[in-house]
Coordinates of C-alpha atoms and ligand atoms in Angstrom, one line a residue:
X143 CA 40.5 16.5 100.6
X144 CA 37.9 16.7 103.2
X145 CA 37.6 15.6 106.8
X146 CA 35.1 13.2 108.0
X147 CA 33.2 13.3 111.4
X148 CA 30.3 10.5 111.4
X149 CA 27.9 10.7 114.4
X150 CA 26.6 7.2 115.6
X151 CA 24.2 7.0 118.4
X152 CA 23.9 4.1 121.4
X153 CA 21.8 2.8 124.4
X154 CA 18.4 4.2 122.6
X155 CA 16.8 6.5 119.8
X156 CA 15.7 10.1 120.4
X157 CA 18.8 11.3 122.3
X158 CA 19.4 14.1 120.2
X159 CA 21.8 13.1 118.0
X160 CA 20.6 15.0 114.9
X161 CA 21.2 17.9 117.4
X162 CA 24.5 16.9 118.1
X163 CA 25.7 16.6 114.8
X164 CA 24.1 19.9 113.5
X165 CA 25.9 21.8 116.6
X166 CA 29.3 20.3 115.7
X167 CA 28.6 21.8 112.1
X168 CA 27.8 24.7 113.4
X169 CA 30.9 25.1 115.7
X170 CA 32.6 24.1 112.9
X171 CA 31.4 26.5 110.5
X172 CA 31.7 28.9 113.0
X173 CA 35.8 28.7 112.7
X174 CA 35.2 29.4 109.5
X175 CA 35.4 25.9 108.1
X176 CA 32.7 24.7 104.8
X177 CA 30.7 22.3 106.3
X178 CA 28.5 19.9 105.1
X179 CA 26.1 17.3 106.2
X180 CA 24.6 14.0 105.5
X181 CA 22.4 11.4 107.7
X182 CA 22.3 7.5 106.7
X183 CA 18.6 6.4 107.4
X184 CA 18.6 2.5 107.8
X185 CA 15.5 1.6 106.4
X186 CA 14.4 0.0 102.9
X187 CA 12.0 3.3 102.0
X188 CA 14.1 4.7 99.2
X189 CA 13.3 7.8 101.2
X190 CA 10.8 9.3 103.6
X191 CA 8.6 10.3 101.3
X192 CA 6.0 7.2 101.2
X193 CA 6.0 6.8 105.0
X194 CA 2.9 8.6 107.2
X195 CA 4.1 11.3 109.2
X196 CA 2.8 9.9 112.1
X197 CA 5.3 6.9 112.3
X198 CA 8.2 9.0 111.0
X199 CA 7.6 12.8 111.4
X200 CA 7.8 15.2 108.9
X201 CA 9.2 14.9 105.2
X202 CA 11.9 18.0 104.9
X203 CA 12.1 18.8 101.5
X204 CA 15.8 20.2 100.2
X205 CA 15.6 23.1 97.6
X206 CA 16.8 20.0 94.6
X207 CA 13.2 18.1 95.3
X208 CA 14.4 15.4 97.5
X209 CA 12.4 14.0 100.6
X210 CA 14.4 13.4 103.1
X211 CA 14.9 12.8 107.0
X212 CA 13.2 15.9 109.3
X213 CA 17.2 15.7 110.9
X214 CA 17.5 17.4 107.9
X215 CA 15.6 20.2 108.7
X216 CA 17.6 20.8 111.7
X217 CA 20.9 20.6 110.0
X218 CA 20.2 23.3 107.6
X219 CA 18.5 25.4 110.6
X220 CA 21.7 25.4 112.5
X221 CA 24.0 25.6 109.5
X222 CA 21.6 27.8 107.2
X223 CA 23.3 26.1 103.9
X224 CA 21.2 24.3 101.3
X225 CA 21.2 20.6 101.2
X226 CA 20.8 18.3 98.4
X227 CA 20.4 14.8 96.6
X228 CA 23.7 14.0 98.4
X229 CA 22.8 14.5 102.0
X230 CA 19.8 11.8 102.9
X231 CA 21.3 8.1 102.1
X232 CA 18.7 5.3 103.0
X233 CA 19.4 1.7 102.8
X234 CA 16.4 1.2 100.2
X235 CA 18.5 3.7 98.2
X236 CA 21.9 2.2 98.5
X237 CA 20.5 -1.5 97.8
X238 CA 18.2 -0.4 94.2
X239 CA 21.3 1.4 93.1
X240 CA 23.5 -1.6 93.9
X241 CA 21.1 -4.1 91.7
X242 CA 20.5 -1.4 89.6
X243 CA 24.3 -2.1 88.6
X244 CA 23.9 -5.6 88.9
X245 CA 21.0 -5.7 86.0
X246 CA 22.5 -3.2 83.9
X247 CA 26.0 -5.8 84.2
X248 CA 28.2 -3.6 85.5
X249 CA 30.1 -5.8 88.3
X250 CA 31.4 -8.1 85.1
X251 CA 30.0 -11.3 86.5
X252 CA 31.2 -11.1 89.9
X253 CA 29.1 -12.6 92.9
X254 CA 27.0 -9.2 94.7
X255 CA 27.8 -9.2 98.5
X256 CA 27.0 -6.8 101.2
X257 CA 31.0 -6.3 101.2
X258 CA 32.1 -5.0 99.6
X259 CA 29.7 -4.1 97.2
X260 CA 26.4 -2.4 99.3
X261 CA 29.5 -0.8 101.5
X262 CA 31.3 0.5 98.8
X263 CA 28.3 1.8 97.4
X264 CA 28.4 3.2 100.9
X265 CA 31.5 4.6 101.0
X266 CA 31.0 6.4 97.5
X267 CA 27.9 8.1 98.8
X268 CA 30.2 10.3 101.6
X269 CA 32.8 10.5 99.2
X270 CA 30.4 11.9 96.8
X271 CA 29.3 14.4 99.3
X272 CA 32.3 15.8 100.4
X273 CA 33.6 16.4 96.1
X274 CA 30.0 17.6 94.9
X275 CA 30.0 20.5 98.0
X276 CA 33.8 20.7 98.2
X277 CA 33.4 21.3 102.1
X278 CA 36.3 21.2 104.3
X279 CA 34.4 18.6 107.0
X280 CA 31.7 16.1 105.9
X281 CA 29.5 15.7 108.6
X282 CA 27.3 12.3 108.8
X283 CA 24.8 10.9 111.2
X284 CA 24.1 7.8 111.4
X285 CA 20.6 7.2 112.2
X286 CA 19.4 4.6 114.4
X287 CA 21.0 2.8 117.6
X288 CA 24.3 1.2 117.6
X289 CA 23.5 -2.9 117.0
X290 CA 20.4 -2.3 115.2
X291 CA 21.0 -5.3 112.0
X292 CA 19.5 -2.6 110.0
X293 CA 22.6 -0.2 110.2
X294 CA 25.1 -2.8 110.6
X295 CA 26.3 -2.5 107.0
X296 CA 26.5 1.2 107.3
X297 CA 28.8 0.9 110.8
X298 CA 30.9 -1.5 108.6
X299 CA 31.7 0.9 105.6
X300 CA 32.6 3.7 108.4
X301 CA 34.9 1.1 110.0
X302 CA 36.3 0.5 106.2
X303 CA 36.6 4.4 105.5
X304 CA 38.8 4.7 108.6
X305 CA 41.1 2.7 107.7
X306 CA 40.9 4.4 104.3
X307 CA 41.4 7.6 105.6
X308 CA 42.9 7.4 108.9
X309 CA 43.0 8.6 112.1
X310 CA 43.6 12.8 111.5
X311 CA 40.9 12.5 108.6
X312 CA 38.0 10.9 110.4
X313 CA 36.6 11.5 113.8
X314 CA 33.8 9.1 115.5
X315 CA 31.2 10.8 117.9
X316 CA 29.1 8.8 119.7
X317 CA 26.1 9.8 121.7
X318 CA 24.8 8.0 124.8
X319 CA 22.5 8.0 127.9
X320 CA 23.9 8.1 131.4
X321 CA 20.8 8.2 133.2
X322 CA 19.6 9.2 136.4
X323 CA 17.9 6.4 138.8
X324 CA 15.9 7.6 141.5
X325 CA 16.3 5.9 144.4
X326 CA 19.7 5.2 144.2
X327 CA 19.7 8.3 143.0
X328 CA 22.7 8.3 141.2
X329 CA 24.0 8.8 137.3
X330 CA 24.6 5.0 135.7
X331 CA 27.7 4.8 133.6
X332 CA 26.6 0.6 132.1
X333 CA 24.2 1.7 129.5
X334 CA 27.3 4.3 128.0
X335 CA 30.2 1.1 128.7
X336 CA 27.7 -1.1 127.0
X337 CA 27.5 1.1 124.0
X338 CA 30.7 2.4 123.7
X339 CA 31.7 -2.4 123.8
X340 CA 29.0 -2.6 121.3
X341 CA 30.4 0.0 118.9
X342 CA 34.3 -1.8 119.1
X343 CA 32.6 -4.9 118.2
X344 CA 32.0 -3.6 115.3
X345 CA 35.5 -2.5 114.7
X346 CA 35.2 1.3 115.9
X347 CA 37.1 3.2 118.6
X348 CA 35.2 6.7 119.3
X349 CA 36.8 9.7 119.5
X350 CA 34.5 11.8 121.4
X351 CA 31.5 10.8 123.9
X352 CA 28.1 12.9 123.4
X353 CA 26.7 11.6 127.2
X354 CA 22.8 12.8 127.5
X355 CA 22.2 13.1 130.8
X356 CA 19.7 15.0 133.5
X357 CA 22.6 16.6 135.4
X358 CA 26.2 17.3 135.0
X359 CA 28.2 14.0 135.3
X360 CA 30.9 15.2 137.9
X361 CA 34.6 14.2 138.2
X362 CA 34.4 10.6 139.1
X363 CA 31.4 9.5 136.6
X364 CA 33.9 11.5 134.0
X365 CA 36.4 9.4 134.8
X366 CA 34.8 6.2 135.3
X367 CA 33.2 6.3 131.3
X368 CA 36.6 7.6 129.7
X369 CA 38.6 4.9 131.4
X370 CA 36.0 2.7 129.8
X371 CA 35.5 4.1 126.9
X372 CA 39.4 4.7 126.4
X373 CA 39.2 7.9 125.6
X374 CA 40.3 11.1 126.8
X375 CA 38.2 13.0 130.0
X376 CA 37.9 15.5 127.9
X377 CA 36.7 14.2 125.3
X378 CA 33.6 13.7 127.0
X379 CA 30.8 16.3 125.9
X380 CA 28.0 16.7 128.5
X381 CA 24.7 17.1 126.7
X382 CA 23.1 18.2 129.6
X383 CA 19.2 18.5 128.9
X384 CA 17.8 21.8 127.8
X385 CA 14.9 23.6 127.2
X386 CA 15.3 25.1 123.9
X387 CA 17.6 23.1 121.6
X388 CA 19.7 26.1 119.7
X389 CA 21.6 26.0 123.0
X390 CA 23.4 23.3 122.7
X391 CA 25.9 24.5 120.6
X392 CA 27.0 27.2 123.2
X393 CA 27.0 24.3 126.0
X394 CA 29.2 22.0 123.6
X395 CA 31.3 25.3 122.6
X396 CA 32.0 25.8 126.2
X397 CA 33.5 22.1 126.1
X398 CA 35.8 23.5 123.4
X399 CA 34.2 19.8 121.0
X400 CA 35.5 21.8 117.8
X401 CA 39.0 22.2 119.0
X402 CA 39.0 18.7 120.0
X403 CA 37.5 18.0 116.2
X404 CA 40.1 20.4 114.6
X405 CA 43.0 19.0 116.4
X406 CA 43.0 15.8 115.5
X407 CA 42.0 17.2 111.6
X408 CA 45.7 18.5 112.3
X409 CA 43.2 22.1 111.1
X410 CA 44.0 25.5 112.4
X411 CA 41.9 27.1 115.1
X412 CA 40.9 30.1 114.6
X413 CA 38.7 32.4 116.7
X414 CA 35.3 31.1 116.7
X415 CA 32.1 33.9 115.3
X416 CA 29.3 33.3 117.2
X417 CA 27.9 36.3 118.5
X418 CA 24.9 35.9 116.1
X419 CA 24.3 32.2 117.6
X420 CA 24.5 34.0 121.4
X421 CA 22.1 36.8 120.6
X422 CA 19.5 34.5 119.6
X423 CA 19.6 32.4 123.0
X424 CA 19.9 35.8 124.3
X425 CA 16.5 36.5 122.6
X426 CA 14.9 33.1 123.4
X427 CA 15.7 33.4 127.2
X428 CA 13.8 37.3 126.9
X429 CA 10.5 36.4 125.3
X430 CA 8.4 38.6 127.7
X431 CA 5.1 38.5 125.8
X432 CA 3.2 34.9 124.2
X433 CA 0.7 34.9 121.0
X434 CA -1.5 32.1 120.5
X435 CA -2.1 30.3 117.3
X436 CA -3.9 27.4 116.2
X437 CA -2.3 24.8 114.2
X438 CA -5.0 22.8 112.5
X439 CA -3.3 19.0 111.0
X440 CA -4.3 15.8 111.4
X441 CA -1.2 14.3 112.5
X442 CA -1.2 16.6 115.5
X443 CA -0.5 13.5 117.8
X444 CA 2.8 14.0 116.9
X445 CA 4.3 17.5 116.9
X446 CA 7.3 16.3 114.9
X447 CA 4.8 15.7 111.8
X448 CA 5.0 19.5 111.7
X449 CA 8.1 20.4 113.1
X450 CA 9.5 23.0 110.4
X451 CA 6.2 24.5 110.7
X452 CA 6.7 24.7 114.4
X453 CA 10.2 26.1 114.6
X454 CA 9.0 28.5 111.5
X455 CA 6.7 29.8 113.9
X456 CA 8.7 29.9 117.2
X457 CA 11.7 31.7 114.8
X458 CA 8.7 34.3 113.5
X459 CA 8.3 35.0 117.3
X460 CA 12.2 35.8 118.0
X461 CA 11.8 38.2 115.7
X462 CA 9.0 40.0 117.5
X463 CA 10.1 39.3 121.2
X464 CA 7.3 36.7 121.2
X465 CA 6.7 33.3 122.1
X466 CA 4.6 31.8 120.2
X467 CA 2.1 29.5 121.6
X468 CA 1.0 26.4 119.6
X469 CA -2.4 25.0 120.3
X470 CA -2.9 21.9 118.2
X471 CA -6.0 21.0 117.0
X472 CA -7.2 18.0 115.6
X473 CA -9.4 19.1 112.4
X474 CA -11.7 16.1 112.9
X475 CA -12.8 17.1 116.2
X476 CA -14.5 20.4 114.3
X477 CA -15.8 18.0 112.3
X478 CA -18.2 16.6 114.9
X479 CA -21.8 17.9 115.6
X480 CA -21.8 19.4 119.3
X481 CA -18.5 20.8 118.9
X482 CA -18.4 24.7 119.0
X483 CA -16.1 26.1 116.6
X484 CA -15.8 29.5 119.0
X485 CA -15.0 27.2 122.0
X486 CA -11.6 25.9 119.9
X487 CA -10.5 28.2 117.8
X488 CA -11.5 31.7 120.3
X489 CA -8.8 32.1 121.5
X490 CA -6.6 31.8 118.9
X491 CA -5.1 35.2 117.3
X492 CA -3.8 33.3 114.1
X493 CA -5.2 30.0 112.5
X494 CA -2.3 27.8 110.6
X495 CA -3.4 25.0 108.3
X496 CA -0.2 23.1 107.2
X497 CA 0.3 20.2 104.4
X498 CA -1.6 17.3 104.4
X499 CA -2.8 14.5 102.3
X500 CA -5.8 12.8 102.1
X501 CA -9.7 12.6 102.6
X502 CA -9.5 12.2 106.8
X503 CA -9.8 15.7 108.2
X504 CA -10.4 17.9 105.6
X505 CA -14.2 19.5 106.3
X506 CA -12.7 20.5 110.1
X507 CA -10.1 22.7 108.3
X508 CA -12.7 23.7 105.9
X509 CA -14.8 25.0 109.2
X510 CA -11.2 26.2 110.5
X511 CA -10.7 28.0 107.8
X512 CA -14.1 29.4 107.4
X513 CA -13.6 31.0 110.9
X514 CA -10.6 32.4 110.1
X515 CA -12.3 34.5 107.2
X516 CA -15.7 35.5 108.8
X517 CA -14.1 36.4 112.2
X518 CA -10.7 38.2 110.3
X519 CA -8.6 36.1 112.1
X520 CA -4.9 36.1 110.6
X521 CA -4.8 32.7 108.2
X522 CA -1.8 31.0 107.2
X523 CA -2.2 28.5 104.5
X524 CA 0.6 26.2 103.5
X525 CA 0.3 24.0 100.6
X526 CA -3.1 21.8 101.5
X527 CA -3.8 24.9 103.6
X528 CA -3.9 27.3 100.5
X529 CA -6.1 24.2 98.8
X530 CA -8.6 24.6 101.6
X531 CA -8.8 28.5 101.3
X532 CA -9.7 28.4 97.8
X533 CA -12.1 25.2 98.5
X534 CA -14.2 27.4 101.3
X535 CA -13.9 30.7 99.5
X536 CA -15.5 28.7 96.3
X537 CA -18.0 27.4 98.1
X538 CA -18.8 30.1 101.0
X539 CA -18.5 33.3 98.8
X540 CA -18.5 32.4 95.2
X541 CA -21.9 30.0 95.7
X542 CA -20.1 26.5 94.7
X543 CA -21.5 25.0 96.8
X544 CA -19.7 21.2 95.9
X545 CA -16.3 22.7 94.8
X546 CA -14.3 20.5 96.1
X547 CA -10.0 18.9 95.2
X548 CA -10.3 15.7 93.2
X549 CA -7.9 14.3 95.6
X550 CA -11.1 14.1 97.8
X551 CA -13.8 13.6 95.7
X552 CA -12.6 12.2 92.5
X553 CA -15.6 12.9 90.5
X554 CA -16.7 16.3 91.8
X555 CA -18.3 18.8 89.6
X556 CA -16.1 21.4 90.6
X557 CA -12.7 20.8 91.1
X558 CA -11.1 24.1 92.5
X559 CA -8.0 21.7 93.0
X560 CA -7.3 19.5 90.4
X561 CA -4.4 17.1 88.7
X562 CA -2.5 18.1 86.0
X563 CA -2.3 16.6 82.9
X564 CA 1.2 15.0 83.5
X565 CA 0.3 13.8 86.9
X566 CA -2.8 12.4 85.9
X567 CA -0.5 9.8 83.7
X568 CA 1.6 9.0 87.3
X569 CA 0.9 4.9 88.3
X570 CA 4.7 5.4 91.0
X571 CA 3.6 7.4 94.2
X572 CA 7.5 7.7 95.2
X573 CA 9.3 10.6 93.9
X574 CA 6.4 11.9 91.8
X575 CA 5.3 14.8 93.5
X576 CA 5.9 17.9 92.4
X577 CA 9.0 18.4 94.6
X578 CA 11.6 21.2 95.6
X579 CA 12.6 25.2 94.2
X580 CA 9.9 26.6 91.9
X581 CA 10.0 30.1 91.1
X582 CA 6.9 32.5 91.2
X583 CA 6.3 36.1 90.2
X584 CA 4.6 38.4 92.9
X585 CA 2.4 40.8 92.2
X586 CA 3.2 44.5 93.6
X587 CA 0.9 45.8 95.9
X588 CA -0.5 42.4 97.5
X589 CA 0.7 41.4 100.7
X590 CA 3.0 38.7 99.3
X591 CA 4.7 41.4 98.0
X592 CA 5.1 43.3 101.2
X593 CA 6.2 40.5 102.6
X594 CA 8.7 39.0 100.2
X595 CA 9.5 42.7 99.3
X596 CA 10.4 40.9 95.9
X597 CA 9.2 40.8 92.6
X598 CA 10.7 36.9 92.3
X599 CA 11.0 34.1 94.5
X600 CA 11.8 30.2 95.0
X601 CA 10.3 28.0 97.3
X602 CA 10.1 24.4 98.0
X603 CA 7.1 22.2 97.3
X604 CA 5.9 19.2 97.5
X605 CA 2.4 18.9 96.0
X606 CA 0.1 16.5 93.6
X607 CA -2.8 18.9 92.9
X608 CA -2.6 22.3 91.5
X609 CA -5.4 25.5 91.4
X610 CA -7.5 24.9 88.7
X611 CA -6.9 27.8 86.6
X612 CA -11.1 27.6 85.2
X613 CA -12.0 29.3 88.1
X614 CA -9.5 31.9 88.5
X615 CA -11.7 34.2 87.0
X616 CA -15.2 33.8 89.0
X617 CA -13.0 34.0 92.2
X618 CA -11.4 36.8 91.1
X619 CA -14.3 38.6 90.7
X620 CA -15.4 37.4 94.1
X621 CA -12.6 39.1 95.8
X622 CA -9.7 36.7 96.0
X623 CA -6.3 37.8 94.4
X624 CA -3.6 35.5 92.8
X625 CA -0.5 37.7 94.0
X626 CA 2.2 34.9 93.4
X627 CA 2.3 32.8 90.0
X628 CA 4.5 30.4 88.4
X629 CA 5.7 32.0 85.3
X630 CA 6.6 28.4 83.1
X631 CA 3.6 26.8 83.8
X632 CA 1.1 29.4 84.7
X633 CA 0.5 27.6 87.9
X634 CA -1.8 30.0 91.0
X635 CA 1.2 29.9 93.9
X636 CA -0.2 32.4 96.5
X637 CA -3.6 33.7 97.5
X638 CA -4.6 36.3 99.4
X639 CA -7.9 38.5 100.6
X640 CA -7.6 41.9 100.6
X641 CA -10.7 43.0 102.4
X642 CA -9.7 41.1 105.6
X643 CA -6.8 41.8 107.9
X644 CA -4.3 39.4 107.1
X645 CA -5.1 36.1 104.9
X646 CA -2.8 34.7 103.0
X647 CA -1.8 30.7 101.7
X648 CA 0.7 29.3 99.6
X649 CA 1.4 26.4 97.5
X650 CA 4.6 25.6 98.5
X651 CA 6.3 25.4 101.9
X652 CA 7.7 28.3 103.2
X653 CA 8.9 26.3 106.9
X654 CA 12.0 24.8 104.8
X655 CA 13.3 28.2 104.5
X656 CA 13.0 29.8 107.7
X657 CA 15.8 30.0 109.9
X658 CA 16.2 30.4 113.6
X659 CA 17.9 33.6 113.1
X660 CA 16.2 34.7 109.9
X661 CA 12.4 34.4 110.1
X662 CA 10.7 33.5 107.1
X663 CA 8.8 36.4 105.6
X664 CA 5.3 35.0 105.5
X665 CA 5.5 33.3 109.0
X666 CA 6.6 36.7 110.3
X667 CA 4.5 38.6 109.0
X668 CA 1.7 36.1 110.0
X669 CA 2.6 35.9 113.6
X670 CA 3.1 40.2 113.1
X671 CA -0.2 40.2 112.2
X672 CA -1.7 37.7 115.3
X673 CA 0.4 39.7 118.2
X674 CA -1.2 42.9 116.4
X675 CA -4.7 41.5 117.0
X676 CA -3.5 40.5 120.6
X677 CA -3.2 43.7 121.2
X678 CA -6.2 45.0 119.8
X679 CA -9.0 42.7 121.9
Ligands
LIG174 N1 -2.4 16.8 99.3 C1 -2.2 18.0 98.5 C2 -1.5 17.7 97.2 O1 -1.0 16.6 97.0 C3 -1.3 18.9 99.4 C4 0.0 18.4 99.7 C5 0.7 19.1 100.8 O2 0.1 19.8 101.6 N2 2.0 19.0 101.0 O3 -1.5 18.5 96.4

């Protein structure tokens, strides 16, 4: 049977909690434990993949086609396993499968509560998790702030599953603010004592305190929140603010938080392997040179819209000693008459258009795009990105002048990008993409291929509109190659051009599968390519 550590969070959002719980697994793992992880998303979406990016960030994708939670992302950064169905619970999904039941009669006339019946339902969903990936420790975050109505159902079932499990097979850590207040100028322990009351309200006694705070805490503030909290001094794990989050597991590894974990698991502690973990802070404290590239969105207002595409890139740099400089540019703003396309994009030694949906935007990354080619400036194309390549190389070099994706322009003469015939026939826009691992066969001698070094791959997408396979061959001729292709459904996956230095797009998402410590082959190669033009001008 597994163990059970659920991470709950208090005072207020965006203190790093996804970060805590991925460094736990990571310890964890590290002691050579199977870990696996989950977050519980409060909200009535049935997942993340209907909301804009701008109110909720990016939509990580998991290599089975779900949309989940861009905590997500992180987890399988720091633990580098696969996620699945399993790991991304929302309310929405908990309550449709709980009337689901109800319509189909399975509750044999009883009356449908929230308990038992939504926490049961879940209860079932960690259970499920920990039998489907038969990990030692189960891992859940629970998003959201401790007293939120929205997650009160979800504290409830953890407060049942205790007493199901008991005490040396379920941990609690909670993660707080002590903040700083200038003036006084002194740490304040009342937002923390306040949580920690608010979270034995609800029937549950942490284990372990995750305290975010500017500086360390110091003996008496230690003692003040444990006495408080009732818990152990030691069991109080500084989060002391960094400036690159994969060091957090070394400053909560110093604490010893996965003995503490393991001990009361009643687990044995073994020596812990992280000297791959240590080289790359090693790495990321060493980048002596910087590369600039441009990432052209339209939710650049908030980097977290693109945050696997970010860390893609900053990982891509590790691997070259490099720190990669983002400059985010609005596509709209090429869009408008006086601006200069030089005076944005000049400076930039690779050009990045990530996925996107939607009419707003599109003729900036167009001109982006454009720029790249003419000026054989390193392009990255990712999903719309690859869309957009084969829209300007239509129009520019081939002479169609209004080709053009039907997600734009429904009734365009020349849709380059176009539905297929079974998404044509789609009225739901949840869950209908074309989501998760497809496989693709690369062509030897393209760049993909000296890239992937691989004759087949799988990557993750999540797409509506597909190359129009009518004008493969007229852009053939023009120069464009088709190096990657779906072999079931003869579907164009990777582009390239081989008469410029270093332009290539995909239809799928190559960000999900990068890894701190393992840069993705097309991102490094990419940000290869910018630091060799660096070097050149
Ligand atoms: N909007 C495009 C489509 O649906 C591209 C999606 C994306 O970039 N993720 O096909």
């Amino acid at each position: 049977m597994a163990k059970f550590v659920f991470v709950t969070g208090g005072v207020c959002s965006g203190l790093g909690k996804g970060i805590t719980a991925s460094s736990i697994a990571l310890l964890l793992k590290a002691k050579g434990y199977k870990v696996f992880m989950q977050k519980f998303d409060p909200y009535m979406n049935v997942d993340p993949g209907t909301m804009s990016p701008i109110q909720h960030g990016e939509v990580f994708v998991t290599a089975d086609g779900c949309e989940t939670d861009l905590d997500l992302g992180h987890y399988e950064r720091f633990i580098d396993e696969e996620l699945n169905y399993t790991s991304n619970i929302t309310n929405g999904k908990i309550y449709s499968s709980v009337i689901e039941k109800e319509r189909r009669g399975d509750f044999l006339g009883a009356t449908i509560q929230i308990v038992p019946h939504i926490s049961n339902e879940i209860k079932n969903k960690i259970y499920e998790a920990a039998t489907t990936s038969n990990a030692d420790i189960v891992i859940t975050e629970i998003g959201g702030t401790v007293g939120d109505i929205e997650s009160s159902v979800m504290m409830e079932a953890l407060r049942q599953f205790r007493l199901e499990q008991g005490r040396e097979n379920t941990l609690f850590v909670h993660t707080t603010l002590v903040p700083y207040l200038f003036g006084s100028n002194e740490l304040k322990t009342k937002p923390t004592q306040n949580s920690v009351i608010e979270l034995r309200r609800l029937g549950i006694q942490p284990d372990i305190l995750v305290t975010r705070a500017p500086i360390e805490l110091g003996e008496s503030i230690r003692k003040k929140i444990a006495l408080f909290g009732s818990i152990p001094v030691e069991n109080i794990i500084e989060a002391k603010d960094v400036n690159n989050i994969y060091e957090i597991p070394l400053n909560f590894h110093k604490q010893k938080i996965e003995e503490i974990i393991l001990k009361q698991f009643n687990l044995k502690i073994e020596k812990s392997n992280l000297s791959y973990w240590e080289e790359l802070i090693h790495i990321v404290g060493q980048l002596d040179n910087e590369v600039e590239i441009a990432l052209v969105g339209k939710y650049i207002e908030l980097e977290d819209a693109y945050l696997s595409v970010k860390e893609a890139l900053k990982a891509a740099g590790y691997k070259y000693k490099t720190k990669v400089k983002i400059n985010w540019i609005d596509s709209e703003i090429l869009e408008k008459k006086d601006t200069k396309i030089e005076d944005v994009l000049g400076n930039a030694k690779g050009i990045l258009v990530p996925g996107g949906f939607g009419s707003r935007g599109i003729e900036g990354k167009i001109l982006a795009c454009q720029y790249a080619r003419e000026n054989k400036i390193p392009y990255l194309g990712i999903c719309l990105g690859m869309q957009i390549a084969v829209i300007e190389f239509a129009r520019h070099v081939c002479g169609i002048e209004d080709a053009s994706s039907t997600e734009f322009d429904e009734v365009c003469k020349n849709p380059v990008i176009d539905l297929m015939a079974n998404q044509k026939a789609i009225v739901n826009k949840g869950g209908t993409l074309r989501l998760g691992n497809y496989e693709c066969h690369i062509e030897k001698g393209t760049l993909a291929y000296k890239d992937y070094n691989q004759e087949t791959i799988f990557e993750r997408h999540r797409h509506r509109y597909e190359f129009n396979n009518q004008y493969r061959e007229i852009l053939e001729k023009n120069g464009m190659v088709f190096s990657g292709i779906n072999p079931d459904l003869n579907l164009v996956e990777i582009i390239e051009l081989p008469d410029h230095p270093h332009f290539i797009a995909g239809q799928f998402h190559p960000e999900f599968k990068s890894r701190p410590t393992k840069a993705h082959p097309l991102f490094a190669s990419f940000v290869q390519a910018a630091i060799n033009l660096k070097k050149k001008k």
